[in-house]
Amino acid sequence: MDKVKYLYDTMGLPPGKTFQIRRNAEPPGRRTELHYHDHYELMFCLTGQLPYRVEGRAYLLQPGTALLIRPYRLHQAVTSKVSVERIALRFQAGLPGRLGKEALTSLEEQASRYDDLFLLDEETRKRIYGVLSDLLREEAEEKPGRAQMEDALLTQLFFYLYRASRQEREKVRLPEERQLQQVIEYMEGHLEEPVSLEELARRFYMDRYQLSRCFTRQVGCPPHRYLMYKRLQRAALLIEEDHPVSQVPALCGFVDYSNFYRRFREYFGVNPGEWKRQKIAGR
């Protein structure tokens, strides 16, 4: 199986580009580890079915659906038994608002935190496919006015998604899923504090073994590993924001620097100082 090596997906956008679009196929049996990136990712499914996990929620990407993954959200594609063809659009945070439309800004700011899957009707699906196909052609051809045409097409796309997000549709969430979301929110709100499986089980009235099994099945990793991912993610962001590296571990729940250093290098492929230098160089 192919795997993402590190927690942070370094496959960012090309230099000077605000978006990247590709048409690709997910082969049967392929699975990625939990990871995140600093931009949006929109996946529009053409054929097949691909289960996805995003921050503890399970989605099924299939024809007639589009999945929008927001920046810094841990996610992974789960193994599929069949090939899945899709169009993937990656774009910078703030791009909808940069196009100057209030409704497009609302797509980012007002959408529900867990409302990532768009269930598209036939007409909207055809329109979005047409826009994405035109964007693919613009990317492949060097024609006059290409940048302006791309902006116009992206504006159309974001409006279609905004309208789809406003439509009333049934949302079914199992009691187990709702409870696990509460667990995740608690963990994210207490990253700088000691959080044990026993404490979580007591707080949410669950057997610790049942909690661990349900969490792993729904999220894709055990609670302690998810907590480590989130602490490291916060550490990386704090370092990018020029916090002194020596102060970051205590702000993210690490009791000693050596453990923090080892974990950071393990999950990001570089040590904290190198991470800071890379981010400064990329500004």
Coordinates of C-alpha atoms in Angstrom, one line a residue:
M1 CA 0.0 0.0 0.0
D2 CA 1.1 3.6 -0.7
K3 CA 1.3 5.7 2.4
V4 CA 1.9 9.3 3.2
K5 CA 5.2 9.3 5.1
Y6 CA 4.6 12.3 7.4
L7 CA 1.8 13.9 9.3
Y8 CA 2.1 17.2 7.3
D9 CA 1.5 16.7 3.5
T10 CA 4.3 18.7 1.9
M11 CA 2.7 18.5 -1.5
G12 CA 1.6 22.1 -1.5
L13 CA 0.5 24.4 -4.3
P14 CA 3.0 25.2 -7.1
P15 CA 5.0 28.5 -6.5
G16 CA 3.0 31.5 -7.4
K17 CA -0.3 29.5 -7.9
T18 CA -3.4 30.0 -5.8
F19 CA -4.9 26.7 -7.0
Q20 CA -4.1 23.4 -8.6
I21 CA -6.5 21.0 -10.4
R22 CA -5.9 17.4 -11.5
R23 CA -8.0 14.5 -12.8
N24 CA -6.8 11.2 -11.3
A25 CA -7.9 7.7 -10.4
E26 CA -7.5 6.1 -6.9
P27 CA -6.4 2.5 -7.5
P28 CA -8.0 -0.3 -5.5
G29 CA -6.3 -1.1 -2.3
R30 CA -4.6 2.2 -1.8
R31 CA -4.8 3.9 1.6
T32 CA -3.2 7.0 3.1
E33 CA -2.3 7.7 6.7
L34 CA -3.9 10.5 8.6
H35 CA -2.4 13.8 7.4
Y36 CA -3.2 17.5 6.9
H37 CA -2.2 20.4 4.7
D38 CA -2.5 24.2 4.8
H39 CA -4.9 24.7 1.9
Y40 CA -8.4 23.6 0.9
E41 CA -9.0 20.4 -1.1
L42 CA -12.2 19.8 -3.1
M43 CA -12.8 16.3 -4.5
F44 CA -15.5 15.8 -7.1
C45 CA -16.2 12.1 -7.6
L46 CA -16.8 10.8 -11.2
T47 CA -16.9 7.0 -10.7
G48 CA -16.5 4.4 -7.9
Q49 CA -16.9 4.8 -4.2
L50 CA -14.1 5.9 -1.8
P51 CA -14.6 6.1 2.0
Y52 CA -13.0 9.1 3.7
R53 CA -12.4 10.1 7.3
V54 CA -12.2 13.8 8.2
E55 CA -11.6 14.7 11.9
G56 CA -13.7 11.8 13.2
R57 CA -16.5 11.9 10.6
A58 CA -16.9 9.2 8.0
Y59 CA -17.9 10.1 4.5
L60 CA -18.5 8.1 1.3
L61 CA -17.3 9.9 -1.8
Q62 CA -19.4 8.6 -4.7
P63 CA -20.8 9.9 -8.0
G64 CA -23.0 12.9 -7.2
T65 CA -21.0 14.1 -4.3
A66 CA -18.2 16.6 -3.7
L67 CA -16.0 16.6 -0.5
L68 CA -14.5 19.8 0.7
I69 CA -11.6 19.4 3.2
R70 CA -10.7 22.5 5.1
P71 CA -7.1 23.5 6.0
Y72 CA -5.4 21.8 9.0
R73 CA -8.0 19.1 9.3
L74 CA -6.7 15.5 9.8
H75 CA -8.1 13.2 7.1
Q76 CA -7.4 10.0 5.2
A77 CA -8.8 8.0 2.3
V78 CA -9.8 4.5 3.4
T79 CA -9.1 1.5 1.3
S80 CA -11.5 1.1 -1.6
K81 CA -12.2 -2.2 -3.4
V82 CA -12.7 -0.5 -6.8
S83 CA -10.9 2.2 -8.8
V84 CA -12.2 5.7 -8.0
E85 CA -11.9 8.5 -10.6
R86 CA -12.2 12.1 -9.4
I87 CA -11.2 15.6 -10.1
A88 CA -9.2 17.2 -7.2
L89 CA -9.0 20.9 -6.8
R90 CA -6.6 22.4 -4.2
F91 CA -6.8 26.1 -3.4
Q92 CA -5.5 28.6 -1.0
A93 CA -7.5 29.7 2.0
G94 CA -9.0 33.1 1.2
L95 CA -9.3 32.5 -2.5
P96 CA -13.1 32.6 -2.6
G97 CA -13.0 35.9 -0.7
R98 CA -10.2 37.3 -3.0
L99 CA -12.6 37.0 -5.9
G100 CA -14.6 39.7 -4.3
K101 CA -18.0 38.1 -3.6
E102 CA -19.7 38.2 -0.2
A103 CA -21.4 34.9 -0.8
L104 CA -18.1 33.2 -1.6
T105 CA -16.6 34.5 1.6
S106 CA -19.6 32.9 3.4
L107 CA -18.7 29.6 1.9
E108 CA -15.6 29.6 4.1
E109 CA -16.8 31.6 7.2
Q110 CA -20.4 30.4 7.7
A111 CA -20.4 26.8 6.7
S112 CA -20.9 24.3 9.5
R113 CA -17.7 22.9 11.0
Y114 CA -18.7 19.3 10.1
D115 CA -20.7 20.0 6.9
D116 CA -18.1 19.0 4.4
L117 CA -20.0 16.7 2.0
F118 CA -22.1 18.2 -0.8
L119 CA -24.9 16.0 -2.0
L120 CA -25.5 17.5 -5.5
D121 CA -28.6 17.3 -7.6
E122 CA -28.3 16.3 -11.2
E123 CA -28.3 19.9 -12.6
T124 CA -25.7 21.1 -10.1
R125 CA -23.5 18.1 -10.7
K126 CA -23.5 18.7 -14.4
R127 CA -22.7 22.4 -14.0
I128 CA -19.8 21.7 -11.6
Y129 CA -18.4 19.0 -13.8
G130 CA -18.5 21.5 -16.7
V131 CA -16.7 24.2 -14.8
L132 CA -14.0 21.7 -13.5
S133 CA -13.5 20.4 -17.1
D134 CA -13.1 23.9 -18.4
L135 CA -10.5 24.6 -15.6
L136 CA -8.6 21.5 -16.6
R137 CA -8.5 22.7 -20.2
E138 CA -7.3 26.2 -19.2
E139 CA -4.5 24.6 -17.2
A140 CA -3.5 22.5 -20.1
E141 CA -3.5 25.2 -22.7
E142 CA -1.7 28.6 -22.8
K143 CA -4.3 31.0 -24.2
P144 CA -4.7 34.7 -23.9
G145 CA -6.7 35.8 -20.9
R146 CA -6.1 32.5 -19.1
A147 CA -5.9 34.0 -15.6
Q148 CA -9.1 36.0 -16.1
M149 CA -10.9 32.9 -17.4
E150 CA -9.7 30.9 -14.5
D151 CA -11.0 33.5 -12.0
A152 CA -14.4 33.5 -13.8
L153 CA -14.6 29.7 -13.7
L154 CA -13.6 29.5 -10.0
T155 CA -16.2 32.2 -9.2
Q156 CA -18.9 30.0 -10.8
L157 CA -17.7 26.9 -9.0
F158 CA -17.7 28.6 -5.6
F159 CA -21.2 30.0 -6.1
Y160 CA -22.5 26.5 -7.0
L161 CA -20.9 25.1 -3.8
Y162 CA -22.3 28.0 -1.8
R163 CA -25.8 27.4 -3.1
A164 CA -25.5 23.6 -2.4
S165 CA -24.4 24.4 1.1
R166 CA -27.5 26.4 1.7
Q167 CA -29.9 23.7 0.6
E168 CA -31.8 21.9 3.3
R169 CA -30.9 18.2 3.4
E170 CA -31.2 15.4 6.0
K171 CA -28.2 14.9 8.2
V172 CA -28.1 11.6 10.0
R173 CA -25.5 11.3 12.8
L174 CA -25.4 8.2 14.9
P175 CA -25.3 8.6 18.7
E176 CA -21.8 7.1 18.8
E177 CA -20.6 9.6 16.2
R178 CA -22.1 12.5 18.1
Q179 CA -20.4 11.3 21.3
L180 CA -17.0 10.9 19.6
Q181 CA -17.3 14.4 18.3
Q182 CA -17.6 15.6 21.9
V183 CA -14.5 13.6 22.8
I184 CA -12.6 15.2 20.0
E185 CA -13.7 18.7 20.8
Y186 CA -12.7 18.1 24.5
M187 CA -9.2 16.9 23.4
E188 CA -8.7 19.8 21.1
G189 CA -9.6 22.2 23.8
H190 CA -7.2 20.8 26.3
L191 CA -4.0 20.1 24.3
E192 CA -1.7 21.7 26.8
E193 CA -3.1 19.6 29.7
P194 CA -2.6 15.9 30.5
V195 CA -5.4 13.9 28.9
S196 CA -5.7 10.2 29.6
L197 CA -7.9 7.5 28.2
E198 CA -9.2 6.8 31.7
E199 CA -10.2 10.5 32.1
L200 CA -12.0 10.6 28.8
A201 CA -13.9 7.4 29.6
R202 CA -15.0 8.8 33.0
R203 CA -15.9 12.2 31.5
F204 CA -18.0 10.8 28.7
Y205 CA -19.4 7.8 30.6
M206 CA -17.9 5.1 28.4
D207 CA -15.8 2.0 29.0
R208 CA -12.2 2.8 28.2
Y209 CA -11.8 -0.2 25.9
Q210 CA -15.1 0.6 24.1
L211 CA -14.0 4.2 23.7
S212 CA -10.7 3.2 22.3
R213 CA -12.3 0.8 19.8
C214 CA -15.0 3.2 18.7
F215 CA -12.5 6.1 18.4
T216 CA -10.1 4.0 16.3
R217 CA -12.8 2.7 14.0
Q218 CA -14.3 6.2 13.4
V219 CA -11.3 8.4 13.4
G220 CA -8.7 6.1 12.0
C221 CA -6.2 6.0 14.9
P222 CA -6.3 5.4 18.7
P223 CA -7.1 8.4 21.0
H224 CA -3.5 8.8 22.2
R225 CA -2.2 9.0 18.6
Y226 CA -4.8 11.5 17.6
L227 CA -3.9 13.7 20.6
M228 CA -0.3 13.5 19.6
Y229 CA -1.1 14.5 16.0
K230 CA -3.1 17.6 17.2
R231 CA -0.4 18.6 19.7
L232 CA 2.2 18.4 16.9
Q233 CA 0.0 20.3 14.5
R234 CA -0.4 23.1 17.1
A235 CA 3.3 23.1 17.7
A236 CA 4.1 23.5 14.0
L237 CA 1.6 26.4 13.7
L238 CA 3.1 28.1 16.8
I239 CA 6.6 27.8 15.3
E240 CA 5.4 29.3 12.0
E241 CA 4.0 32.2 14.0
D242 CA 7.5 32.9 15.4
H243 CA 6.9 31.6 19.0
P244 CA 10.3 30.7 20.5
V245 CA 10.9 27.0 19.9
S246 CA 11.9 26.5 23.5
Q247 CA 8.5 27.6 24.7
V248 CA 6.4 25.6 22.3
P249 CA 6.4 22.2 24.0
A250 CA 4.8 23.4 27.2
L251 CA 2.1 25.2 25.2
C252 CA 1.3 21.9 23.4
G253 CA 1.2 19.4 26.3
F254 CA 4.8 18.0 26.1
V255 CA 6.5 17.6 29.5
D256 CA 10.0 17.6 28.2
Y257 CA 11.8 19.0 25.2
S258 CA 13.6 15.8 24.2
N259 CA 10.3 13.9 23.7
F260 CA 8.9 16.9 21.8
Y261 CA 12.0 17.1 19.6
R262 CA 11.9 13.3 18.8
R263 CA 8.2 13.3 18.0
F264 CA 8.3 16.4 15.9
R265 CA 11.1 15.0 13.8
E266 CA 9.4 11.6 13.5
Y267 CA 6.1 13.1 12.2
F268 CA 7.4 16.1 10.1
G269 CA 10.7 14.7 8.8
V270 CA 12.6 17.7 10.1
N271 CA 13.4 19.1 13.6
P272 CA 11.6 22.2 15.0
G273 CA 14.5 24.6 14.1
E274 CA 14.6 23.3 10.5
W275 CA 10.9 23.6 10.2
K276 CA 11.1 27.3 11.3
R277 CA 13.9 28.0 8.8
Q278 CA 11.9 26.4 6.0
K279 CA 8.8 28.4 6.8
I280 CA 10.7 31.7 7.0
A281 CA 12.4 30.9 3.7
G282 CA 9.0 30.2 2.1
R283 CA 7.5 33.5 3.0

